[in-house]
CSV table of C-alpha atoms in Angstrom, one decimal:
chain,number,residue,atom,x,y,z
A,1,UNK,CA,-17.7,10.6,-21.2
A,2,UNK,CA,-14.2,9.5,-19.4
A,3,UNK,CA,-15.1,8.9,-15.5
A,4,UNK,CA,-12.1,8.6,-13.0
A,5,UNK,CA,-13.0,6.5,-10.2
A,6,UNK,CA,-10.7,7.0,-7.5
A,7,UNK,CA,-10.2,4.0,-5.1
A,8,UNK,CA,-9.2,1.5,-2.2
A,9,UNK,CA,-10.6,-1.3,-0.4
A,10,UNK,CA,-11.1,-2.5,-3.9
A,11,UNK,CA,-11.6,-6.2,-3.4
A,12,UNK,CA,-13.7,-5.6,-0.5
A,13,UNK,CA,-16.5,-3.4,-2.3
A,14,UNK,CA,-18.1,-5.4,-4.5
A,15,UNK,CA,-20.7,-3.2,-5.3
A,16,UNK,CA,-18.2,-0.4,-6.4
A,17,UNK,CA,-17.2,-2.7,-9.2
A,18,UNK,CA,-21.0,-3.2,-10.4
A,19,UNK,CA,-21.2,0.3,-10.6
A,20,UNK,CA,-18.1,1.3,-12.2
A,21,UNK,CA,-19.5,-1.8,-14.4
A,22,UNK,CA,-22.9,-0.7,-15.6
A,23,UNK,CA,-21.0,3.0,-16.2
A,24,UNK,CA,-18.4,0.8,-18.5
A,25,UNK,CA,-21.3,-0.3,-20.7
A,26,UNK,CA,-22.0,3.5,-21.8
A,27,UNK,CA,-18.9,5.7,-21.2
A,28,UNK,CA,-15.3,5.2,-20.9
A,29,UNK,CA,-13.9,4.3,-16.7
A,30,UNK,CA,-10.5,4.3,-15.7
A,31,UNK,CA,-9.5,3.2,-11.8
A,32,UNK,CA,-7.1,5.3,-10.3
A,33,UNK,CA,-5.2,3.5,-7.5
A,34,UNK,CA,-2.0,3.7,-5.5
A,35,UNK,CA,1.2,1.0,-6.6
A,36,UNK,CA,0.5,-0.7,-3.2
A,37,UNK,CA,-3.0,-1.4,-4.2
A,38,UNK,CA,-2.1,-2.3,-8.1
A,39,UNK,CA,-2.4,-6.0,-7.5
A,40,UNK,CA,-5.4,-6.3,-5.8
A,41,UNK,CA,-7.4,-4.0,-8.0
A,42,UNK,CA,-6.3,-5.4,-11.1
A,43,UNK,CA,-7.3,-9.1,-9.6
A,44,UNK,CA,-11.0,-7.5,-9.2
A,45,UNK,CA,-10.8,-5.4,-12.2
A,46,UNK,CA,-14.0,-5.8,-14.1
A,47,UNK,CA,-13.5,-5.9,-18.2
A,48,UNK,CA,-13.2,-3.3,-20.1
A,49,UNK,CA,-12.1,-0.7,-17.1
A,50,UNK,CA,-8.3,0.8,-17.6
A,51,UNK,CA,-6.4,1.0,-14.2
A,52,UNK,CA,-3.8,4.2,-13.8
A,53,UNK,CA,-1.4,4.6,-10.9
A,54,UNK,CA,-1.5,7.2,-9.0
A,55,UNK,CA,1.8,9.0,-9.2
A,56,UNK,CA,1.6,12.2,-6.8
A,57,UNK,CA,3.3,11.6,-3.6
A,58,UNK,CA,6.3,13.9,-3.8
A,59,UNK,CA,9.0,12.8,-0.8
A,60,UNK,CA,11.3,16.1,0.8
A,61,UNK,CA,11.4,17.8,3.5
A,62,UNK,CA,8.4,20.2,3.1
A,63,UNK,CA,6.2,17.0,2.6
A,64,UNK,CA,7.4,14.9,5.1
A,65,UNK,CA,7.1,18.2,7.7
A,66,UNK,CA,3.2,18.7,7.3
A,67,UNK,CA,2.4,15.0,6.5
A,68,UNK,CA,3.9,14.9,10.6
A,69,UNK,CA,2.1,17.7,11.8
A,70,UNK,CA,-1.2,17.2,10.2
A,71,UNK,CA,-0.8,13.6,12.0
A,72,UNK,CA,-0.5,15.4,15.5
A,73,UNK,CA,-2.5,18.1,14.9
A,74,UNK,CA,-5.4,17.8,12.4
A,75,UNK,CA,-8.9,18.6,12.9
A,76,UNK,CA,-11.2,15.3,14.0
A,77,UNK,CA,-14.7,15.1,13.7
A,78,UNK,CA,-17.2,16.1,16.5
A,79,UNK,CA,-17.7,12.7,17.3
A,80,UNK,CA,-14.5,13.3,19.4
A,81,UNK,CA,-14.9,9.8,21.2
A,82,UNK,CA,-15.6,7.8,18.4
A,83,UNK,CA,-12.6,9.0,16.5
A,84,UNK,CA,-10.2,7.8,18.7
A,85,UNK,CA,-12.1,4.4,19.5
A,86,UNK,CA,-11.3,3.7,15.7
A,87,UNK,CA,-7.7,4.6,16.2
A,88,UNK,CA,-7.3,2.4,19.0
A,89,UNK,CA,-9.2,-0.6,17.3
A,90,UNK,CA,-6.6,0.3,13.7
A,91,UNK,CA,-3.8,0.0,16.6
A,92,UNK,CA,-4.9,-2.8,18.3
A,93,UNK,CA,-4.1,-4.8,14.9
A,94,UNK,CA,-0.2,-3.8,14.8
A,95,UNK,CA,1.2,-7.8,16.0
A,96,UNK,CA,4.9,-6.4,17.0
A,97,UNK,CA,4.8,-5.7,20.4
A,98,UNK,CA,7.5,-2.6,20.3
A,99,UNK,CA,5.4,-1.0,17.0
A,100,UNK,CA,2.3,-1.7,18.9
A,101,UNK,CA,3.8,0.6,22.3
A,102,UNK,CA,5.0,3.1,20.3
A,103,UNK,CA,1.7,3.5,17.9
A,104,UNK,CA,0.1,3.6,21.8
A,105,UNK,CA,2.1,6.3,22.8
A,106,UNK,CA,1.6,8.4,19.3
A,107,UNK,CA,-2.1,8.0,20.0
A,108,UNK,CA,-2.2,9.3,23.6
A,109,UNK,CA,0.1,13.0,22.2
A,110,UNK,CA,-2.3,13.0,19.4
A,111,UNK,CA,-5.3,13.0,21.8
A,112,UNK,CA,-3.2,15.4,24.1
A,113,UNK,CA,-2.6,18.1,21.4
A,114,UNK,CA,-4.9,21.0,20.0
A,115,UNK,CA,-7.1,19.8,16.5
A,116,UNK,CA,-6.0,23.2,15.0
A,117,UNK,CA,-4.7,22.1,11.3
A,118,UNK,CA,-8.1,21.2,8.6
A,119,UNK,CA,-7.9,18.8,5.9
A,120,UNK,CA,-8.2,21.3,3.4
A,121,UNK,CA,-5.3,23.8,5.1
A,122,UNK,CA,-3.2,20.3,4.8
A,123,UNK,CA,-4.3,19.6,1.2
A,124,UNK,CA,-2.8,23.0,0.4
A,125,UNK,CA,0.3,22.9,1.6
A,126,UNK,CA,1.3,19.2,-0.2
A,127,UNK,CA,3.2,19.7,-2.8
A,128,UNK,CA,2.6,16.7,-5.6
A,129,UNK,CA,4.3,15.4,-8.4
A,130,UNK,CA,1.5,15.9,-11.2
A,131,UNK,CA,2.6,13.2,-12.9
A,132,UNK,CA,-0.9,10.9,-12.9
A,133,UNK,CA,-2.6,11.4,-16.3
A,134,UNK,CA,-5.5,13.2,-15.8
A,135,UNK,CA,-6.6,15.7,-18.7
A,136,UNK,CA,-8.9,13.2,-20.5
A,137,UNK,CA,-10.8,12.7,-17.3
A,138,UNK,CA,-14.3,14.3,-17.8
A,139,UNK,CA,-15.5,13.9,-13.8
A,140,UNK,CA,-13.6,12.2,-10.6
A,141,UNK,CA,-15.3,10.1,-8.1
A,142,UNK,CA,-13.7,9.6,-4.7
A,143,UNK,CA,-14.6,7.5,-1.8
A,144,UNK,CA,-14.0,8.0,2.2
A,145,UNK,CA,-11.8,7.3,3.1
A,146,UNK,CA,-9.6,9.2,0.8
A,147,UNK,CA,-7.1,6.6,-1.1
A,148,UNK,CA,-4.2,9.2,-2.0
A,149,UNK,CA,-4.1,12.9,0.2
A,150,UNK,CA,-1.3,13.9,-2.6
A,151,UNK,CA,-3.6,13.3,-5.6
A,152,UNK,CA,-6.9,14.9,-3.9
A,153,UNK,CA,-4.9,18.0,-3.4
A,154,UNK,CA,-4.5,18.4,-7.2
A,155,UNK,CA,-8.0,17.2,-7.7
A,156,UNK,CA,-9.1,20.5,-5.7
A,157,UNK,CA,-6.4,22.8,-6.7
A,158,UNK,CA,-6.4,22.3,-10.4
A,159,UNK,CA,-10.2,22.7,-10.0
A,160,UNK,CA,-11.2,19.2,-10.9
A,161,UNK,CA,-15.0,17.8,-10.7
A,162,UNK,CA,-14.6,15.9,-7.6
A,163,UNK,CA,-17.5,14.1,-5.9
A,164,UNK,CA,-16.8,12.3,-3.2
A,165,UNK,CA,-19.1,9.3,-2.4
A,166,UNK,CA,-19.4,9.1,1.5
A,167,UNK,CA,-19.0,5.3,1.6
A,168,UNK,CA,-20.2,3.9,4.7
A,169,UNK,CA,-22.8,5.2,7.8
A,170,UNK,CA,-19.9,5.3,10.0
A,171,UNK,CA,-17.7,7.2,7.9
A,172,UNK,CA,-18.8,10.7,9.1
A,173,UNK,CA,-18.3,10.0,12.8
A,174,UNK,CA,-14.7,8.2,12.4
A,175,UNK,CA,-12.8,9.8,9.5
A,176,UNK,CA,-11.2,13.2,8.7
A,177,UNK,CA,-10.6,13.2,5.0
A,178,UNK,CA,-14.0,15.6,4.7
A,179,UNK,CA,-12.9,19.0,2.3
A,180,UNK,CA,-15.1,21.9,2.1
A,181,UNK,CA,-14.2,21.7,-2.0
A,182,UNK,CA,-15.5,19.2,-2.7
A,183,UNK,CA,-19.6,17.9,-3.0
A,184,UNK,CA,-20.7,14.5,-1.2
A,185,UNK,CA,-23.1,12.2,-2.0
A,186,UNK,CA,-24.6,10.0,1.0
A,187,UNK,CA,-26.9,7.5,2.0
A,188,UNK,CA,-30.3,9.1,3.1
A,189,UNK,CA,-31.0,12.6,5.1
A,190,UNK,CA,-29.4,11.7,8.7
A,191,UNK,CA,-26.2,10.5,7.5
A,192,UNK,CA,-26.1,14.2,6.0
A,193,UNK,CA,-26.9,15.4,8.9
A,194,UNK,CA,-24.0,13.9,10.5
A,195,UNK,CA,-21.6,15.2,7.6
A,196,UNK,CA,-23.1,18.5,8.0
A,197,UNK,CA,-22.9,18.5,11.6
A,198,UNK,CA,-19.5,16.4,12.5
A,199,UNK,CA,-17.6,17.4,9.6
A,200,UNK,CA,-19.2,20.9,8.9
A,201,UNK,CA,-19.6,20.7,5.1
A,202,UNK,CA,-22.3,22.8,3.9
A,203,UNK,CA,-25.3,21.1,3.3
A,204,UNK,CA,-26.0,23.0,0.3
A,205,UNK,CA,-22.4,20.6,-0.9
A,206,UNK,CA,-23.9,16.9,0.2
A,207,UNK,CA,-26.6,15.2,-1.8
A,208,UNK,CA,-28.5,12.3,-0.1
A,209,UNK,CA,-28.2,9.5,-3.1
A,210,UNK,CA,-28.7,6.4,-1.8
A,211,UNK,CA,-26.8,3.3,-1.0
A,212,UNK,CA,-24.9,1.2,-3.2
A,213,UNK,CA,-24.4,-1.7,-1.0
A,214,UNK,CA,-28.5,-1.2,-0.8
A,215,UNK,CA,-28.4,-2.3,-4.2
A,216,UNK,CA,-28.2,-5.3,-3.4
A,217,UNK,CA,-31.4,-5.0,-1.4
A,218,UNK,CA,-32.8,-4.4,-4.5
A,219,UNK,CA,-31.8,-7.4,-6.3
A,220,UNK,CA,-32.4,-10.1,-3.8
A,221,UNK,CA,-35.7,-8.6,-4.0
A,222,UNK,CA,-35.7,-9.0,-7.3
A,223,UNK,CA,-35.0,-12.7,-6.9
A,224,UNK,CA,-35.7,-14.1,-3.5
A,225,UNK,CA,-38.9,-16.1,-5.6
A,226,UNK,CA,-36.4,-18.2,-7.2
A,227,UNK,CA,-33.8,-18.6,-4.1
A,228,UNK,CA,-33.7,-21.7,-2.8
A,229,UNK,CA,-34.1,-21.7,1.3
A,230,UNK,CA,-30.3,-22.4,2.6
A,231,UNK,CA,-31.3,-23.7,5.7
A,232,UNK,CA,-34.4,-26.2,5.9
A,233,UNK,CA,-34.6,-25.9,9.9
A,234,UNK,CA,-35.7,-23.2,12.1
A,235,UNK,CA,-33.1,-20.7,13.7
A,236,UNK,CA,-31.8,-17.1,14.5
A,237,UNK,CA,-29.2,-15.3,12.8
A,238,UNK,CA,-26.3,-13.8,14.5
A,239,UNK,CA,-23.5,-11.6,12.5
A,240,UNK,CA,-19.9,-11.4,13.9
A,241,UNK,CA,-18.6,-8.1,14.0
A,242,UNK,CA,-15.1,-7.8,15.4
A,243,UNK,CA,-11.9,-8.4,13.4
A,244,UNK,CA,-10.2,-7.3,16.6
A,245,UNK,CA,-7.9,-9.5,18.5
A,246,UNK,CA,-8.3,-7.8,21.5
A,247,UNK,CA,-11.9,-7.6,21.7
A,248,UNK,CA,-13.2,-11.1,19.3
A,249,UNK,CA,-13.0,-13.5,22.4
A,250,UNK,CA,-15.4,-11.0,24.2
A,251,UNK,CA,-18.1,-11.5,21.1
A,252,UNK,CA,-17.4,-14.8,21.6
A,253,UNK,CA,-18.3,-15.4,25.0
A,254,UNK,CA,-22.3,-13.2,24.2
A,255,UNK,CA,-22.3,-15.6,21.2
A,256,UNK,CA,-22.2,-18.4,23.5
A,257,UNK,CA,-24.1,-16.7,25.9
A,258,UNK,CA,-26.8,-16.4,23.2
A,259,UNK,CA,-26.4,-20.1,22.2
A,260,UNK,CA,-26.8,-21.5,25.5
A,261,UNK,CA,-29.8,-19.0,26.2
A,262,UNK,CA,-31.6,-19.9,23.0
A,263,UNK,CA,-30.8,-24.1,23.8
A,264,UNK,CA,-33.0,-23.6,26.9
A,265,UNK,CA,-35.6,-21.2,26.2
A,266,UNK,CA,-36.3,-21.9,22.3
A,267,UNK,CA,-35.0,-25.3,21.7
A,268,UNK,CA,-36.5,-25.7,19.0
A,269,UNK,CA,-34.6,-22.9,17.1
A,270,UNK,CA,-30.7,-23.0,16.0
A,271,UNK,CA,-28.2,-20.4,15.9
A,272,UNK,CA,-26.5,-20.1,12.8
A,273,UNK,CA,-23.2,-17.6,12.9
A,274,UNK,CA,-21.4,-15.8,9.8
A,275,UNK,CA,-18.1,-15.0,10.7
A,276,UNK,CA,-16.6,-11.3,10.3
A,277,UNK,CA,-15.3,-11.4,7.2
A,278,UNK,CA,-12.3,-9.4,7.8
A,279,UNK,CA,-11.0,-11.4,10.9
A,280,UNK,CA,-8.3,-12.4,9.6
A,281,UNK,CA,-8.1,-16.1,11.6
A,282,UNK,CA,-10.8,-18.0,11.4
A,283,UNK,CA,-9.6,-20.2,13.9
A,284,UNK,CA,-10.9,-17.8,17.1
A,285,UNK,CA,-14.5,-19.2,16.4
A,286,UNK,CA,-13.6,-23.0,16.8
A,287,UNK,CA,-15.2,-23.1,20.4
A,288,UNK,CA,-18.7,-22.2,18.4
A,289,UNK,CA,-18.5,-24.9,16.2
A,290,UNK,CA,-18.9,-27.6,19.1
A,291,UNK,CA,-22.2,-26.2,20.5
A,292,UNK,CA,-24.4,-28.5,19.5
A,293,UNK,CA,-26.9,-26.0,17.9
A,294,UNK,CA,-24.5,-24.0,16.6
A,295,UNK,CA,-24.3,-24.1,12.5
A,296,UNK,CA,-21.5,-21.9,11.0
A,297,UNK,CA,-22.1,-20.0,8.1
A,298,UNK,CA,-18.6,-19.7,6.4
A,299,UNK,CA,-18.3,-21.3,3.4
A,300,UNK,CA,-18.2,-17.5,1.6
A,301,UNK,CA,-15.1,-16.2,2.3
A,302,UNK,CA,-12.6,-16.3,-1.0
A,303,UNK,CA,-8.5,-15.7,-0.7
A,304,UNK,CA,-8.9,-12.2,-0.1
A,305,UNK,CA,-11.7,-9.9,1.8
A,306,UNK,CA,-14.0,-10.5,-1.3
A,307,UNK,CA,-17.2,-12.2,-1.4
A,308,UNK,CA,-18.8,-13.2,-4.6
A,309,UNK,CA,-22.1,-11.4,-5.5
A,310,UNK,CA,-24.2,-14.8,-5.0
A,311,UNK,CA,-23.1,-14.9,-1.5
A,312,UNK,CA,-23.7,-11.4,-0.7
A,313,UNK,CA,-28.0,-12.6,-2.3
A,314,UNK,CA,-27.4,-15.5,-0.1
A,315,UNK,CA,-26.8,-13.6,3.2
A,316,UNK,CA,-30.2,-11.9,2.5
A,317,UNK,CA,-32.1,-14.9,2.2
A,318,UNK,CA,-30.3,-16.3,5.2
A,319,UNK,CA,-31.5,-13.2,7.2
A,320,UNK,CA,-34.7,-13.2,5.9
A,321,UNK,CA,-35.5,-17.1,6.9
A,322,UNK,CA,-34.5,-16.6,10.3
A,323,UNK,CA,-36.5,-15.7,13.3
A,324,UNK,CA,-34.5,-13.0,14.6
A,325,UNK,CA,-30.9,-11.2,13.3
A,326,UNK,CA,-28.5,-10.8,16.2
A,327,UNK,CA,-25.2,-8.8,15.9
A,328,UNK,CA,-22.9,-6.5,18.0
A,329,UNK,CA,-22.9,-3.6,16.1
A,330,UNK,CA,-22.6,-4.3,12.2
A,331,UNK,CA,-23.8,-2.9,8.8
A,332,UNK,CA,-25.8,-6.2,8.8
A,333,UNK,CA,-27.7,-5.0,11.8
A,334,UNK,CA,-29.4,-2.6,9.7
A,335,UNK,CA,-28.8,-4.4,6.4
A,336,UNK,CA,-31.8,-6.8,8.1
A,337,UNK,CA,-34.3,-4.2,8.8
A,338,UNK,CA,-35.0,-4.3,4.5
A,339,UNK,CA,-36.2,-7.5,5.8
A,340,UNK,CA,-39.4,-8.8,8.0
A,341,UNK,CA,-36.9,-10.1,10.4
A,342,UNK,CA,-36.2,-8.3,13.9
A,343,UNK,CA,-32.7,-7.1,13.8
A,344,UNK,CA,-31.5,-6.8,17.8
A,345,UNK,CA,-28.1,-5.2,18.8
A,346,UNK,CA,-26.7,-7.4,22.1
A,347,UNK,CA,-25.8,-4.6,24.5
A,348,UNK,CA,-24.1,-6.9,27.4
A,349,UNK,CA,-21.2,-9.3,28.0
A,350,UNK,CA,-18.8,-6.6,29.3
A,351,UNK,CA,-17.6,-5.7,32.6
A,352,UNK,CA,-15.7,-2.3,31.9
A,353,UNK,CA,-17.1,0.6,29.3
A,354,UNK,CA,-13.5,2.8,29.0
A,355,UNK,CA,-11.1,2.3,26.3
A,356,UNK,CA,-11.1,-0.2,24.2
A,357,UNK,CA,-14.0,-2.2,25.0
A,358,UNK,CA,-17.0,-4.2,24.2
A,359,UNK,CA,-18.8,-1.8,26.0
A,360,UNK,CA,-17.4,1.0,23.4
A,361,UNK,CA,-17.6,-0.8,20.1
A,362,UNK,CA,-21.4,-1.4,20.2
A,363,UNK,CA,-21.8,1.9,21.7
A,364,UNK,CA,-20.1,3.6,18.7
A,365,UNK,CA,-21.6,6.9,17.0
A,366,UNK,CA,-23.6,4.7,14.1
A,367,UNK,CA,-25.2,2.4,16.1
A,368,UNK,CA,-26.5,4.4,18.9
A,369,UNK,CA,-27.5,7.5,16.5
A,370,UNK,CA,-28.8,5.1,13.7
A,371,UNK,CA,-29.9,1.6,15.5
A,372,UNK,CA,-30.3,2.1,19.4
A,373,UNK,CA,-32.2,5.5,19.5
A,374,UNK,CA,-34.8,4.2,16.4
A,375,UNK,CA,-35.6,1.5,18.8
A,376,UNK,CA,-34.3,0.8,22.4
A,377,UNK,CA,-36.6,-1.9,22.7
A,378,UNK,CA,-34.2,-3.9,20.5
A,379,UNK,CA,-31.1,-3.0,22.2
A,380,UNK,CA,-30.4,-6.5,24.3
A,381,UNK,CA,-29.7,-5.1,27.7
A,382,UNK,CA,-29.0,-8.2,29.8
A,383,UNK,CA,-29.1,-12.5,29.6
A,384,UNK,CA,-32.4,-11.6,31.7
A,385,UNK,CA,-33.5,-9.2,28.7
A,386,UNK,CA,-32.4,-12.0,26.1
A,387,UNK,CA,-34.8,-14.4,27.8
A,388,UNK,CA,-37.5,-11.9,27.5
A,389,UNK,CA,-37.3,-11.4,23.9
A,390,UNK,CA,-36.3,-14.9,22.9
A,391,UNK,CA,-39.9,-15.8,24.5
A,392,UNK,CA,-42.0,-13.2,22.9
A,393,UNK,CA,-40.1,-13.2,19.2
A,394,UNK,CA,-43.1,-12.3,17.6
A,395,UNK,CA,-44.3,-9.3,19.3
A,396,UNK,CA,-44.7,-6.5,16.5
A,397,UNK,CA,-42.6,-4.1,18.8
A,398,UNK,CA,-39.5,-5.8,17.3
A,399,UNK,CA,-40.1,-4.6,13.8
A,400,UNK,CA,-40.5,-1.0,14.4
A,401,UNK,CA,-36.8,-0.6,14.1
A,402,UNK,CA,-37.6,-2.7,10.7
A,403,UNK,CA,-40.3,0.2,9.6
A,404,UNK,CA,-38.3,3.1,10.8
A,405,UNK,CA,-35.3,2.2,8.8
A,406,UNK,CA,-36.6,1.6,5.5
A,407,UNK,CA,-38.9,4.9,6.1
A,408,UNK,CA,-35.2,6.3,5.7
A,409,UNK,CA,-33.8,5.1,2.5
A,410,UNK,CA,-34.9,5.0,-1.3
A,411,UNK,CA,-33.6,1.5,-2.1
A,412,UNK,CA,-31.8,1.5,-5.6
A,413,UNK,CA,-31.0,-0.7,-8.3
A,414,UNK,CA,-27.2,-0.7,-9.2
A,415,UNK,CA,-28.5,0.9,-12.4
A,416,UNK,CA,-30.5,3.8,-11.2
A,417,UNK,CA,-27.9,4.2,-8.6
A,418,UNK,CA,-24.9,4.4,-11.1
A,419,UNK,CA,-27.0,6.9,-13.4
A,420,UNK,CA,-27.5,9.2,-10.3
A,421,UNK,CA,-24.2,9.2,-9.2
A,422,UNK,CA,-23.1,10.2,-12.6
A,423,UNK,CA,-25.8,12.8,-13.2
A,424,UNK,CA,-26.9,13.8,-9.8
């Protein structure tokens, strides 16, 4: 069999490119990818897998009309608030001042105007080139969000097997790229729930599969006999979460705020902190690296957003040596509750909760559906709250979020996972 994987983010998903690469060892898998994207998915390309350009995007004046109204007008997910907090945070990145205002501005019309036009009534009226080769392709997998809007459109209308992998637990809640032609595969029942009730895709059309980042769950699993302990000394775990200049200093400030706690109430423990790994300046976190029981865990990152696969087995075994995982709302935060370790979200450290705030990025759809509501108890509500749980790190409370999560998922190998994907 010929399998189309279609794709972005390509250096950042490693495990897309162990599952494209156990596929490769029985059927054929080409990678379908955008010219802007050729360089970096050829850099990651794993052997053996053809790469294709997509060739669809047809410019004119019928194009360029709906490409502008579907921006202004298109349908949004349920998760109304959530939507737009991503907007804002994919805004707050734009450096040039002028470009910045004007993105602003675009925003606030775009939340002004009625959500009348659907992804599928816009995938319709694209018209594409059809010039991507195509007809030897057996099955197409796509991922959220959607890498090409002009190639999906002749996906569907030239009645294409198209199963589109719903990539991430936040994806449901934040993008709009969800046709009613196509099938989904997800991670476990409530993230279906969410694409059935924020997206309103059948459910008969999504499949829970699993999770292929879980995979690495698996593995570490697996191994974790043979793993030698990183870190000989005691300590608690925090993950960074914000690659946003606007809001990073803010994490900061709870990151020291947890340091300074844990020096007087657990001195015996250290805090070790990974970076975000898509903050693009490493630089923001120098005022952590002269607490003196601060260790930085950042010897990972590579010249691009990719991490090598020994890294991603190390951050397990990090997070399942220390005492407690602390994060602001990250797919680590529940990443540790496949561990024994207590994974606590820190809900404090801001002073306003509109717009784009600290406040509104740990109190996004994901975490408060998926993390906060499993287990309030591990939502860190205060310094005064911190102190509480920093003395009594051992009560079993803590892990029910642990036992709740994992009740959730069917952890995979990448294997099983690619075989079900293929054949599920």
């Amino acid at each position: 069999m010929k399998i189309g994987f279609v794709v972005s983010f390509f250096d950042f998903r490693n495990d897309v490119r162990r599952v494209m690469s156990v596929l490769a060892q029985q059927h054929d898998v080409v990678v379908f990818g955008r010219a802007d994207m050729q360089e970096e998915i050829l850099r990651h390309l794993p052997a053996g897998i053809e790469f294709r350009e997509i060739k669809e995007k047809k410019s004119g004046f019928w194009n360029t009309l709906w490409v502008r109204l579907y921006l202004l007008f298109k349908r949004i997910p349920e998760s109304r608030h959530n939507f737009f907090l991503m907007e804002f945070f994919k805004a707050s990145f734009v450096t040039d001042p002028v470009a910045k205002a004007k993105h602003l501005r675009l925003l606030a019309w775009i939340e002004r105007l009625p959500k009348v036009i659907s992804y599928d009534f816009y995938l319709n009226r694209l018209r594409y080139l059809a010039q991507t080769p195509l007809n030897d392709i057996e099955q197409f997998f796509c991922f959220t969000a959607i890498a090409d809007d002009f190639l999906m459109a002749r996906l569907l209308r030239e009645n294409r097997p198209v199963k589109v992998y719903v990539y991430s637990w936040d994806h449901p809640c934040k993008h709009i790229c969800f046709s009613k032609r196509a099938t989904y595969v997800c991670w476990n029942e409530p993230i279906k729930e969410d694409i059935v009730k924020l997206q309103h895709i059948p459910a008969a059309q999504v499949k829970v599969l699993g999770a292929s980042q879980f995979a690495y769950i698996e593995e570490y699993r697996r191994h974790q006999a043979q793993m030698a302990r990183t870190y000989p000394f005691a300590y608690v775990y925090m993950g960074c979460a914000i690659g946003i200049a606007d809001l990073v200093q803010d994490e900061i400030e709870v990151v020291v705020s947890l340091a300074n706690r844990l020096a007087v109430m657990r001195p015996d423990l250290k805090l070790v902190v990974r970076p975000y790994p898509v903050q693009n300046n490493w630089e923001v976190y120098q005022s952590l690296r002269v607490l003196p029981n601060v260790v930085m865990d950042d010897q990972y990152r590579t010249v691009d957003l990719s991490v090598k696969d020994g890294h991603i087995l190390e951050k397990f075994e990090k997070i399942a040596h220390a005492e407690a995982f602390f994060h602001l709302g990250t797919t680590m935060g529940l990443e540790a509750c496949f561990t024994d370790t207590p994974s606590f979200i820190l809900d404090f450290g801001y002073v306003s909760k509109d717009g784009l705030s600290l406040y509104s990025f740990i109190h996004q759809y994901q975490n408060d559906r998926h993390l906060i509501e499993l287990a309030p108890q591990n939502a860190v509500r205060s310094e005064r709250h911190l102190t509480e749980i920093l003395a009594d790190l051992d009560n079993p409370t803590y892990k029910t979020l642990n036992q709740r999560v994992q009740a959730q998922y069917h952890i995979k190998s990448f294997e099983v996972f690619a075989n079900d994907l293929l054949n599920g």
